[in-house]
Short mmCIF file of C-alpha atoms and ligand atoms in Angstrom, two decimals:
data_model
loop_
_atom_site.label_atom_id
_atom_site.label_comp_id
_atom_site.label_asym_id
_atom_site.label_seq_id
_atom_site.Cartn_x
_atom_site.Cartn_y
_atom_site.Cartn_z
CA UNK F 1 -38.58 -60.40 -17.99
CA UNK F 2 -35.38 -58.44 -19.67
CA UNK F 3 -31.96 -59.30 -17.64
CA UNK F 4 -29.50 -56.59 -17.61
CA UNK F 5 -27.89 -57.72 -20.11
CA UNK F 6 -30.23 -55.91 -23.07
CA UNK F 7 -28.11 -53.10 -23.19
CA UNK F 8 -24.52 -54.78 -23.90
CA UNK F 9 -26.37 -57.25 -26.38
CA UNK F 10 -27.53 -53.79 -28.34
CA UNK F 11 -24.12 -52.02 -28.22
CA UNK F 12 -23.01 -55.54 -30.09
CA UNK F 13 -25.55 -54.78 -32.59
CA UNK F 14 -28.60 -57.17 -32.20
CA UNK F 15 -31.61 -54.93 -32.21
CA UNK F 16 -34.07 -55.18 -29.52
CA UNK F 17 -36.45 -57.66 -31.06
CA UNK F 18 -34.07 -60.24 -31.52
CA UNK F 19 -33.16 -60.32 -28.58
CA UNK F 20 -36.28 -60.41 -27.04
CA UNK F 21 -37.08 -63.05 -29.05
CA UNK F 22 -33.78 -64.89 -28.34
CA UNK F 23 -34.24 -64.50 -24.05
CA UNK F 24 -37.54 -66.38 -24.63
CA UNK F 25 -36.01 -68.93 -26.34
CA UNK F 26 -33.65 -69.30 -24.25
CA UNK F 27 -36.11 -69.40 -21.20
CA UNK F 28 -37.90 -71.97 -22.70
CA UNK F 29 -35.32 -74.66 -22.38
CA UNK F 30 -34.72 -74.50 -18.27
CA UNK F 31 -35.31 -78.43 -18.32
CA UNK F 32 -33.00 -79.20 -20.64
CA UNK F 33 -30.15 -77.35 -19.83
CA UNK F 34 -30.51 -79.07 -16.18
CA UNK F 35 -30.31 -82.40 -18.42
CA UNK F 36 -27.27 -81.38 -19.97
CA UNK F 37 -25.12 -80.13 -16.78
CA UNK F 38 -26.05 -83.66 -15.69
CA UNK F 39 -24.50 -85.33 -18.49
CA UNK F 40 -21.52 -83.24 -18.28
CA UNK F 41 -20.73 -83.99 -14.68
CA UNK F 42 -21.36 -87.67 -15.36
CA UNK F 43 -18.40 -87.21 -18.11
CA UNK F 44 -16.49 -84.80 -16.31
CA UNK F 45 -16.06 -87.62 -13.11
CA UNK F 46 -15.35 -90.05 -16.38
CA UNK F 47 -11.93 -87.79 -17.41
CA UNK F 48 -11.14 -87.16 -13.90
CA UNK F 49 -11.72 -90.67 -12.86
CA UNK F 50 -9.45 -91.77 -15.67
CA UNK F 51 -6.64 -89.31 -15.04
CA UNK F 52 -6.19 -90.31 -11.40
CA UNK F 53 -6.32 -94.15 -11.98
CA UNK F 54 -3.17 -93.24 -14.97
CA UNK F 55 -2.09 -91.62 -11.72
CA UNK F 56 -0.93 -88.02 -14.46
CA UNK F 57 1.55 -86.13 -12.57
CA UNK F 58 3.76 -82.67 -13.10
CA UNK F 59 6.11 -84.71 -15.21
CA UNK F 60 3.35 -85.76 -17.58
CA UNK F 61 2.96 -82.43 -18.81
CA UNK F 62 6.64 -81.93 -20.07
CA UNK F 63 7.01 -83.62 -23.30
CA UNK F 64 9.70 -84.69 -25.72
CA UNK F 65 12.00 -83.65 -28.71
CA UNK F 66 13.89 -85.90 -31.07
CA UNK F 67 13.27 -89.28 -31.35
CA UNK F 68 10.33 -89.04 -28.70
CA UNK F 69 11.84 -92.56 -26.80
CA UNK F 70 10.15 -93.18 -23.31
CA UNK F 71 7.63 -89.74 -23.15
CA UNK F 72 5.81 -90.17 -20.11
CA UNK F 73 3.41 -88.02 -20.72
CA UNK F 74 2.35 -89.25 -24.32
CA UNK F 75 2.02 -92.65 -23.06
CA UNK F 76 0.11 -92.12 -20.36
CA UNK F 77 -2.50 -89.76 -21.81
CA UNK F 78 -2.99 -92.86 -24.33
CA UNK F 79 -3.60 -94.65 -20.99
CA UNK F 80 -6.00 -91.89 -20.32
CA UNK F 81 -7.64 -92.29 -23.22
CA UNK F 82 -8.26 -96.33 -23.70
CA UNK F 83 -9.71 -96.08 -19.72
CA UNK F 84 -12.20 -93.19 -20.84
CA UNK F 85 -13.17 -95.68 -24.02
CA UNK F 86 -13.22 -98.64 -21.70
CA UNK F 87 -10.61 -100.12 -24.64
CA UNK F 88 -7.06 -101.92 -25.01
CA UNK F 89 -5.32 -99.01 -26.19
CA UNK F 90 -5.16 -95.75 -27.83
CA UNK F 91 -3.29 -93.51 -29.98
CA UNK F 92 -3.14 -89.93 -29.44
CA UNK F 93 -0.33 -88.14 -31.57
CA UNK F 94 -0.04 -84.47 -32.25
CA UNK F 95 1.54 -85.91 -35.57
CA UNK F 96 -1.93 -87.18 -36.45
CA UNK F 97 -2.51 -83.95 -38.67
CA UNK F 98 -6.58 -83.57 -38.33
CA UNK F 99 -9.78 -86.09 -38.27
CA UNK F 100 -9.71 -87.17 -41.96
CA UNK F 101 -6.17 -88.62 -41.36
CA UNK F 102 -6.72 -90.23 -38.24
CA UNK F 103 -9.49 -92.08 -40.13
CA UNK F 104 -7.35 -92.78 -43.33
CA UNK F 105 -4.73 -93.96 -40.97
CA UNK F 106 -7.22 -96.43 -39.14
CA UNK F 107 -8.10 -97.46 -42.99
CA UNK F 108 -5.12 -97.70 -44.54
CA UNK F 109 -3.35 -99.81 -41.56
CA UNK F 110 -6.32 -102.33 -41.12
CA UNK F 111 -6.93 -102.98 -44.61
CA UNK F 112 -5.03 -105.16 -47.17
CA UNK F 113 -5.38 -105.38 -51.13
CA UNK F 114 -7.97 -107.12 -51.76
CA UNK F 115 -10.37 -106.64 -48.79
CA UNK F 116 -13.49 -104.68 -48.66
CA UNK F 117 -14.46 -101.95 -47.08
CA UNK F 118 -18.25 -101.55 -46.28
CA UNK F 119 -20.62 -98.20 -44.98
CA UNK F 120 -23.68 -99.67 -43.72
CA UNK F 121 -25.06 -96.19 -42.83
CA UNK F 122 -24.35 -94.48 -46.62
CA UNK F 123 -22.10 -92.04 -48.20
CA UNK F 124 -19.01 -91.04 -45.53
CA UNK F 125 -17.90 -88.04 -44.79
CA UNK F 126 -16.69 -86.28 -47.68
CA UNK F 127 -12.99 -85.95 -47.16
CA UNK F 128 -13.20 -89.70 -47.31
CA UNK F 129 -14.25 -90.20 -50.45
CA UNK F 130 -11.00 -89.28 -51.61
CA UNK F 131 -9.39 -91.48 -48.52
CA UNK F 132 -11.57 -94.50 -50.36
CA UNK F 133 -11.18 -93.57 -53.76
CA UNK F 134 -15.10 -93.05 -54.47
CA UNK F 135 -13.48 -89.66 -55.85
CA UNK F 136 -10.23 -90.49 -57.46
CA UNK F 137 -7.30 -89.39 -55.56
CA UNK F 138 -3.88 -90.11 -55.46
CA UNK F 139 -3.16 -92.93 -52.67
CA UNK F 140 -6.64 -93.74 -52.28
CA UNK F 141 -7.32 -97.15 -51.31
CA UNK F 142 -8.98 -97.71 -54.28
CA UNK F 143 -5.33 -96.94 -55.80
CA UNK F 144 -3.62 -100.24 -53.25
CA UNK F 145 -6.49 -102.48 -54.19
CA UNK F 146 -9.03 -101.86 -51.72
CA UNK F 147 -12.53 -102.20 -52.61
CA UNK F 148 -15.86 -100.37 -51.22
CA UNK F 149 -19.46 -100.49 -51.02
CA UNK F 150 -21.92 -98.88 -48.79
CA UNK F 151 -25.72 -99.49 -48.09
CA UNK F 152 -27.54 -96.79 -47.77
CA UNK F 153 -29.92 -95.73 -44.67
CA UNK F 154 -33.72 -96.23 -45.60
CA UNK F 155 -35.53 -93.21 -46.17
CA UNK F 156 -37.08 -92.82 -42.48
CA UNK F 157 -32.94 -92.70 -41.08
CA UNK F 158 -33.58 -96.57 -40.17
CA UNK F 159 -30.89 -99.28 -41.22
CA UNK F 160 -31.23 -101.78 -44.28
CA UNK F 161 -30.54 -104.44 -42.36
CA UNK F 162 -31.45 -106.90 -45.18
CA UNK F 163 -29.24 -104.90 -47.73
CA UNK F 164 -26.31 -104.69 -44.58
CA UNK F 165 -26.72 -108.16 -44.42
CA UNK F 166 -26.37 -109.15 -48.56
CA UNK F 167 -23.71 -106.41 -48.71
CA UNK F 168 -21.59 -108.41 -46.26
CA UNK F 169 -19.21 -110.29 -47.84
CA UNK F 170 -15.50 -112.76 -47.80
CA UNK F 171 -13.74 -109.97 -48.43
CA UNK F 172 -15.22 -107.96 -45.86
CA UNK F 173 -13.27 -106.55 -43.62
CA UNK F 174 -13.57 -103.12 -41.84
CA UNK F 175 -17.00 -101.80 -41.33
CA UNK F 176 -17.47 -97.98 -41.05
CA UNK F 177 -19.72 -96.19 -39.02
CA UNK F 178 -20.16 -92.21 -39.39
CA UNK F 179 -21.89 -91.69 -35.66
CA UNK F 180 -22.32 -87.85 -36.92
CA UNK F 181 -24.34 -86.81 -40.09
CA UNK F 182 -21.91 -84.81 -40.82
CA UNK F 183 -23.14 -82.49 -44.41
CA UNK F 184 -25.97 -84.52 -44.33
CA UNK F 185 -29.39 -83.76 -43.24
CA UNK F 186 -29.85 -87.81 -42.12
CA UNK F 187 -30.35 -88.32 -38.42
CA UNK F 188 -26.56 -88.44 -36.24
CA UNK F 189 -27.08 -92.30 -34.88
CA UNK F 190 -26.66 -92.53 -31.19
CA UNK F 191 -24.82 -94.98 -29.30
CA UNK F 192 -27.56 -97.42 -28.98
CA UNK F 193 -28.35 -97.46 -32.61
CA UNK F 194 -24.72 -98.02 -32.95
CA UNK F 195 -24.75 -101.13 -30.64
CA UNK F 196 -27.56 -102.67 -32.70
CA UNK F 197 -26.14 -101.92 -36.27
CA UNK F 198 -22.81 -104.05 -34.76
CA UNK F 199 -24.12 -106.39 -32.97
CA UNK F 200 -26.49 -107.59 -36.57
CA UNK F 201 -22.74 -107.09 -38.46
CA UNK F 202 -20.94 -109.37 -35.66
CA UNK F 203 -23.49 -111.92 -36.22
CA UNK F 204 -23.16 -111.86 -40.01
CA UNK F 205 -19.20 -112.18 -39.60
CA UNK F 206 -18.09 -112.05 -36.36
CA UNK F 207 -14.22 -111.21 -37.21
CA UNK F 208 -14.39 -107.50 -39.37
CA UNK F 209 -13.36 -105.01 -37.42
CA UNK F 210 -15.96 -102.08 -36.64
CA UNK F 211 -14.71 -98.81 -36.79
CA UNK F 212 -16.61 -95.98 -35.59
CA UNK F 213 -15.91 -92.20 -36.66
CA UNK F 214 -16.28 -90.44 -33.81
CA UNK F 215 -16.02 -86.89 -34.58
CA UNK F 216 -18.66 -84.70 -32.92
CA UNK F 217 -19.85 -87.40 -30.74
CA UNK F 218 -17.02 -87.61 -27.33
CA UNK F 219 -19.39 -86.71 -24.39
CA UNK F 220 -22.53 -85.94 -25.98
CA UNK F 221 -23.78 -89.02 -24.19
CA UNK F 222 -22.30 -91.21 -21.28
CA UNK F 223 -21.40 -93.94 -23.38
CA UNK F 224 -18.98 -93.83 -26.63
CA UNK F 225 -19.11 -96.64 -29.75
CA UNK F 226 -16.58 -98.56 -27.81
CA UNK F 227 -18.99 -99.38 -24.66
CA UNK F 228 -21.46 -101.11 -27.60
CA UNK F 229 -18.88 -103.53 -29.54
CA UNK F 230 -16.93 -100.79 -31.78
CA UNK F 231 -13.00 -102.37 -32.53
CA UNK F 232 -11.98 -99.03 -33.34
CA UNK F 233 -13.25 -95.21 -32.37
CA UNK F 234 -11.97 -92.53 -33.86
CA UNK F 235 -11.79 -88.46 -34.10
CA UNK F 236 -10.43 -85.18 -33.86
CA UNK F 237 -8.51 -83.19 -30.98
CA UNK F 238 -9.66 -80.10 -32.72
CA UNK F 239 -13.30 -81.20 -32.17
CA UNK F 240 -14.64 -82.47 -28.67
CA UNK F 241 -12.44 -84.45 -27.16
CA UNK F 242 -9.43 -81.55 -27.34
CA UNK F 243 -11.69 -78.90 -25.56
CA UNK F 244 -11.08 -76.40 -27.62
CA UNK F 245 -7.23 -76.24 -26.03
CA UNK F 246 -5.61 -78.73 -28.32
CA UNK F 247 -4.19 -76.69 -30.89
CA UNK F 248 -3.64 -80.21 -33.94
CA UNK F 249 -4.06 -83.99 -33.20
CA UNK F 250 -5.82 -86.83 -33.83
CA UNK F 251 -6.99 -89.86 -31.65
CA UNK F 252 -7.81 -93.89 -32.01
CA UNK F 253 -9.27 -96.09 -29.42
CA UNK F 254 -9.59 -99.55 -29.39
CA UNK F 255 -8.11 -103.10 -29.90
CA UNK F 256 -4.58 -103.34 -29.06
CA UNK F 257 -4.07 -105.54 -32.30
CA UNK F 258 -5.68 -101.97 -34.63
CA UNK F 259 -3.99 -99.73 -32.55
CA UNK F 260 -0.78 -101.80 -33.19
CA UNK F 261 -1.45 -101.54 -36.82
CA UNK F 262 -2.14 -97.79 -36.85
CA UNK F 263 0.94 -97.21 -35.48
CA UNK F 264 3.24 -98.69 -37.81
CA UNK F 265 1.67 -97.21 -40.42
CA UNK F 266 1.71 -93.72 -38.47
CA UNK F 267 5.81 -94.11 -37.59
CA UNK F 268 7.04 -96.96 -39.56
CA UNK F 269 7.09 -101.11 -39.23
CA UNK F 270 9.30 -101.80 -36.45
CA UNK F 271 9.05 -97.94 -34.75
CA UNK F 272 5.19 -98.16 -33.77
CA UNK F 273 4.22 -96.41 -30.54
CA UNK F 274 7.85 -95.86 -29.68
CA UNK F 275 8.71 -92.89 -30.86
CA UNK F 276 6.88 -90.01 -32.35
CA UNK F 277 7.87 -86.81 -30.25
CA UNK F 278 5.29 -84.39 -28.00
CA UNK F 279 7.51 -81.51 -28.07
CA UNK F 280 5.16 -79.22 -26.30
CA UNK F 281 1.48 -80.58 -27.20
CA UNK F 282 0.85 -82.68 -23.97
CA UNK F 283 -0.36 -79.14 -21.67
CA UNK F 284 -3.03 -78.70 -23.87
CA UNK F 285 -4.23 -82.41 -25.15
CA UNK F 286 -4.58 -83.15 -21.24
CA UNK F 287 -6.21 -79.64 -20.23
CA UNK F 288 -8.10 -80.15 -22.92
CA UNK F 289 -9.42 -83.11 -22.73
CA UNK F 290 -10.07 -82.18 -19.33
CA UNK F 291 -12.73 -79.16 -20.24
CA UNK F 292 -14.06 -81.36 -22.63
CA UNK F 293 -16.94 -82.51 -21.31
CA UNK F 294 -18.08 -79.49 -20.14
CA UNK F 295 -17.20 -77.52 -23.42
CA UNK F 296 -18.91 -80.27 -25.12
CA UNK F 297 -22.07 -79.60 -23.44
CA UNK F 298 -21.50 -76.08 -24.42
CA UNK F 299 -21.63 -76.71 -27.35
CA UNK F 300 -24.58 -78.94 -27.37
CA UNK F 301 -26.54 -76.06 -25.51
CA UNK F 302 -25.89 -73.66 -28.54
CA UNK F 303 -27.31 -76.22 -30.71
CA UNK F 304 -30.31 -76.85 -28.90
CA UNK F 305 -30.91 -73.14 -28.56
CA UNK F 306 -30.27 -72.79 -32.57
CA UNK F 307 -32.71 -75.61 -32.69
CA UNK F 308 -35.75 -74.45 -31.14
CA UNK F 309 -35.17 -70.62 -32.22
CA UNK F 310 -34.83 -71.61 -36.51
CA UNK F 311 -37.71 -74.33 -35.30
CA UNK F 312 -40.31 -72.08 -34.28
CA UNK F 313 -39.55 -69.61 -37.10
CA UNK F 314 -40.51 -72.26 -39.54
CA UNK F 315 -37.06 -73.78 -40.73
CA UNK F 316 -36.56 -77.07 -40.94
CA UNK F 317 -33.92 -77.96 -38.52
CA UNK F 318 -32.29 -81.78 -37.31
CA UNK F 319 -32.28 -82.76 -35.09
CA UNK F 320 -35.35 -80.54 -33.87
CA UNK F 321 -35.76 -79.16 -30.75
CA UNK F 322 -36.77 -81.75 -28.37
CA UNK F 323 -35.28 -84.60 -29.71
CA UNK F 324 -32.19 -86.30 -27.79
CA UNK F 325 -28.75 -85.60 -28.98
CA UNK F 326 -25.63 -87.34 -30.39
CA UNK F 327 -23.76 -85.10 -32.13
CA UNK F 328 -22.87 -81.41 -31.52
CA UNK F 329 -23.79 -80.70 -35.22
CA UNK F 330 -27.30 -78.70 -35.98
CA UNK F 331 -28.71 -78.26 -39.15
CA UNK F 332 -30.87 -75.94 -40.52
CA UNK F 333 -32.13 -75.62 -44.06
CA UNK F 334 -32.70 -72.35 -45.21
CA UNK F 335 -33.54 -73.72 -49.04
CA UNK F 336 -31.61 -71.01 -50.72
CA UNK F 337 -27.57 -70.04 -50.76
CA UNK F 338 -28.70 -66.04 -49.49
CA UNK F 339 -29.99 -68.18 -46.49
CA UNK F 340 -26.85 -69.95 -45.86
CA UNK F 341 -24.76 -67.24 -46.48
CA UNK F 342 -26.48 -65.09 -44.15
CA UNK F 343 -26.43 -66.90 -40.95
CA UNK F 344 -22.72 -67.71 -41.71
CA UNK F 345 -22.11 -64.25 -41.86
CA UNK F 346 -23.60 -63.88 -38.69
CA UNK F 347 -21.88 -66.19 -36.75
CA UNK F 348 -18.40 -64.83 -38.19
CA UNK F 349 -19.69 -61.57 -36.86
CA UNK F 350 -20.02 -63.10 -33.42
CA UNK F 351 -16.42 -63.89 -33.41
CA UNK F 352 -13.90 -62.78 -30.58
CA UNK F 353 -11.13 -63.63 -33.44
CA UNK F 354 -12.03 -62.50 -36.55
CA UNK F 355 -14.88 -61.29 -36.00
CA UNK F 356 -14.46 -58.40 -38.66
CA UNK F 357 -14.26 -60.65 -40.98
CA UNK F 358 -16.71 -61.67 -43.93
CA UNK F 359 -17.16 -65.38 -44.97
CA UNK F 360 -17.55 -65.73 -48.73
CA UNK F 361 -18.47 -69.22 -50.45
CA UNK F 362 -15.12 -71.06 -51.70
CA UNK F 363 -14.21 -73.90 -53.54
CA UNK F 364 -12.63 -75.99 -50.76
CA UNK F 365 -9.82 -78.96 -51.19
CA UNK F 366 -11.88 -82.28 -49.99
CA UNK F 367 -15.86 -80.64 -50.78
CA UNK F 368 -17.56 -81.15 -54.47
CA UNK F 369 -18.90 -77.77 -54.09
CA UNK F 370 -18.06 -74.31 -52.62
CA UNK F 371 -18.36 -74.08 -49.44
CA UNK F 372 -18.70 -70.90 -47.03
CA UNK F 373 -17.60 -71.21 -43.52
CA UNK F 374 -17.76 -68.71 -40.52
CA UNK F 375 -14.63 -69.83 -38.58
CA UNK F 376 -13.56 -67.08 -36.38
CA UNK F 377 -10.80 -69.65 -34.01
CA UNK F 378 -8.67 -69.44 -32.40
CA UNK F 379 -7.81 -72.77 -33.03
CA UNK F 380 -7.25 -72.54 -36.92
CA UNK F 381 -10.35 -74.71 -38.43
CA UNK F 382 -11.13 -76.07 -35.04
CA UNK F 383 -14.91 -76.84 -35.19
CA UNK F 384 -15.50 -77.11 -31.43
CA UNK F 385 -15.27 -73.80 -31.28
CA UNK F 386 -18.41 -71.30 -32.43
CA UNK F 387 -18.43 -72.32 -36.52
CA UNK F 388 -20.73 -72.82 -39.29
CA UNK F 389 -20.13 -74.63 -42.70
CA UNK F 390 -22.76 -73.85 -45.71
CA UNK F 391 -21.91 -76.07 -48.81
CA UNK F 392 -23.67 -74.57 -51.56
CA UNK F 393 -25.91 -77.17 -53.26
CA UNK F 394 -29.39 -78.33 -52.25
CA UNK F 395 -31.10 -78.48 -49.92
CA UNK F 396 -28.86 -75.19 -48.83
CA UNK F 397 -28.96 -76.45 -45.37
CA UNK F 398 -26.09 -74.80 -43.16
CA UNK F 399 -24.09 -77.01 -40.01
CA UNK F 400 -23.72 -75.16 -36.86
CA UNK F 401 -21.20 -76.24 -34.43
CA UNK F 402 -19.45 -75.28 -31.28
CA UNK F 403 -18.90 -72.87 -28.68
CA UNK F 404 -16.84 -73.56 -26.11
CA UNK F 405 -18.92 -71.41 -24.27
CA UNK F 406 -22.61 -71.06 -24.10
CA UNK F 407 -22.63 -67.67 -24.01
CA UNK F 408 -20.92 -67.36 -27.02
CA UNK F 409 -23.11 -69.65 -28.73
CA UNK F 410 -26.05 -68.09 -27.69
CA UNK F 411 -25.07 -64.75 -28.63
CA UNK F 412 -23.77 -66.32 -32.31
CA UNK F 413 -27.14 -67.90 -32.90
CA UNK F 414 -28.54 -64.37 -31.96
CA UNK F 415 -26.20 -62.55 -34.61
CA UNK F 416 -26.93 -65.13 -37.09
CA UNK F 417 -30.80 -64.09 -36.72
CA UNK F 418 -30.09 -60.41 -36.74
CA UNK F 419 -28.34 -61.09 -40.39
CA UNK F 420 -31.08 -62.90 -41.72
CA UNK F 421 -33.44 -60.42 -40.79
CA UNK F 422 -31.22 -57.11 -41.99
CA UNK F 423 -31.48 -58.89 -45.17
CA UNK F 424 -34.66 -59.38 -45.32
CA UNK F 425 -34.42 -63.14 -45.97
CA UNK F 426 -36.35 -63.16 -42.14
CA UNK F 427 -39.24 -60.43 -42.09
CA UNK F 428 -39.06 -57.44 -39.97
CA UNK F 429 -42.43 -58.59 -37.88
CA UNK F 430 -41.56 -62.24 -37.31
CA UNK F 431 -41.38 -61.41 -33.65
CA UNK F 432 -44.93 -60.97 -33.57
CA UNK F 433 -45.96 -63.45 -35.70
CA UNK F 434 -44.07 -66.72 -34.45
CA UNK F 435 -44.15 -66.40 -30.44
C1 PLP P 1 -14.82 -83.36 -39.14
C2 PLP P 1 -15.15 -84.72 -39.55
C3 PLP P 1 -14.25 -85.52 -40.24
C4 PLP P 1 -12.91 -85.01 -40.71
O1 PLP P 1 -12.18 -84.34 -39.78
P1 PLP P 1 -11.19 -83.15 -40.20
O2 PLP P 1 -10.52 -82.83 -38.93
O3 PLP P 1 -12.03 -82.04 -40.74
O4 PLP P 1 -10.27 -83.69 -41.22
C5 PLP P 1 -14.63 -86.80 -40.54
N1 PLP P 1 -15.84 -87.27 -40.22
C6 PLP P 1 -16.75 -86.53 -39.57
C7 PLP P 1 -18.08 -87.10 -39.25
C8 PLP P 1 -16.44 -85.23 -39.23
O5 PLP P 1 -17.33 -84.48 -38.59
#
């Protein structure tokens, strides 16, 4: 049956078919969405639980200028955030510029010339390959003396464990762990999985320090990398955890001893945690981290729905639409750029900032190839919001993310489909063909 809502969805320019076919969709995934509101609550109680036992009051919310000596507020949202981790401590610093620094920062202040640095789960993120010099890049780690080597995942997503296990080395040190697949079409590893792949590397050499990168993962499940045996967790404010409010920042969790480390590399040796001014970022980190669970599952709703509507219409898409989730991230491989651009286009055009706007493929700092993205925030670049990121090069798969509301990722998803069909790149009858 047709809500109401046809006619507003028309005026917005999806044609009726679409969205026909989109409201079945939709209606097909009842179950899950129960599922999902289920999770959230259990996360939502998590944050809440967390904020009362820090016992965040009015004065919290005020912040700091200059030196940033004795901010309430900072230091107990990094109370805040080492109880919703279940670690030691936490950093959470508006001065921590985006992910890929808070990650280089965990890096750079944990490792030493002449340790190693090893990716049991393959190639990292690829802003990091300039962080570990696989690239070259000035101040790499490569550049300080800091070796790497990765194992890669076997073909079927599984771990190596005997090539994990040879990698492992003396000069071993900090493990990395990418919990999100990031522009990769390997399966995101849940928390589980994660728990296995440290407890084998603990047994191996029970002192390197696991780090986890977080991003895309905070409260897709009801445990995080830290409830499993991860040292270190870390991520973006402008992804999950800063639910969609926190307008820059970056966060660690985990051993006092890292988090001690990350800090004087952050401030300086002998500054540390001390000082390192909120000015007026604390409203929005904890108001923001407050909607995050709930934004988060959002956001995960989108993706499910983008799932099972590019699924059924003969895409491949991963995870696919039944399968349990990890990650906020869905891909879908269209096999050809027009493809990619398309649906990016159509997201843009979903925008409520920006949405006149048309993505074009670029070459971006950090990517070995151009990428488009459809980035209508109005968080600049924040990817818990409704966004898409195409790099051009094969398999032309596109990574959807966001929405910090479902209604906005639904209707994205929808405009994304209307694009592909207008250009013919989707045929005009698919309706009747794939339902
Ligand atoms: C986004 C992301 C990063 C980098 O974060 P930025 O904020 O874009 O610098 C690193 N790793 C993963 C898995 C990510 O998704």
């Amino acid at each position: 049956m047709l809500s109401d809502n046809k006619n507003i969805y028309k005026e917005l320019g999806i044609s009726e078919e679409v969205y026909r076919y989109g409201e079945a969709v939709w209606a097909s995934l009842a179950e899950t969405w129960a599922q999902i509101d289920e999770l959230s609550e259990y996360n939502q109680l998590k944050v809440i639980g967390a904020m009362q036992k820090n016992q965040v009051s009015e004065a919290c919310l005020l912040g700091t200028t200059g030196y940033g000596y004795n901010d309430l507020g900072r230091e107990t949202l990094e109370k805040v955030y080492a109880d919703i981790f279940h670690t030691e401590d936490a950093l959470v610093r508006p001065q921590i510029t985006c992910g890929t620094h808070a990650l280089a920062l965990a890096l750079m202040s944990n490792l030493r010339p002449g340790d190693e640095l090893f990716s049991p789960v393959g190639k990292p993120y690829d802003t990091l390959e300039e962080v570990i010099g696989i690239r070259p890049s000035k101040g790499s780690l490569k550049e300080y003396g800091i070796s790497y080597t990765q194992v890669d995942l076997l073909p079927d997503g599984s771990f190596d464990y005997e090539g994990i296990q040879a990698a492992i080395n003396d000069r071993t040190r900090l493990v990395t762990i990418q919990r999100s697949k990031g522009y990769q079409t390997r399966p995101t590893l849940s928390v589980d999985k994660i728990g296995e792949l440290i407890h084998l590397i603990k047994t191996v050499k029970p002192d390197v320090i696991c780090m986890v990168d977080n991003c895309y993962g905070e409260f897709t499940e009801r445990k995080e990398p830290s409830d499993v045996g991860a040292d270190l967790v870390v991520g973006s404010l402008i992804k999950n955890p800063g639910g969609g409010l926190a307008p820059i920042g970056g966060y660690l969790a985990g051993k006092r001893e890292f988090i001690e480390n990350a800090a004087y590399r952050l401030t300086s040796p002998g500054l540390g945690k001390e000082v390192g001014a909120s000015l007026s970022a604390l409203p929005a980190f904890y108001q923001g981290l407050f909607l995050a669970p709930s934004v988060t599952a959002n956001a995960l709703k989108a993706a499910i729905f983008a799932a099972n509507l590019y699924e059924r219409l003969g895409f491949p898409v991963i995870p696919n639409g039944q399968e349990s989730r990890h990650d906020i991230i869905q891909a879908v491989t269209f096999g050809d750029p027009e493809g990619v651009i398309a649906f990016c286009q159509g997201i843009q055009q979903a925008a409520a900032v920006d949405g006149h706007v048309t993505p074009e493929p670029w070459d971006m700092p950090g990517y070995d190839s151009p990428v488009i993205m459809a980035a209508g925030a109005f968080v600049s670049g924040s990817s818990i919001e409704l966004s898409a990121d195409g790099p051009i090069k094969p398999p032309y798969a596109v990574y959807f993310q966001g929405g910090l509301t479902w209604q906005h990722g639904k209707f994205g998803i929808m405009k994304s489909l209307q694009k592909l069909v207008e250009k013919g790149i989707i045929m005009k009858d698919f309706s009747t063909r794939n339902l």
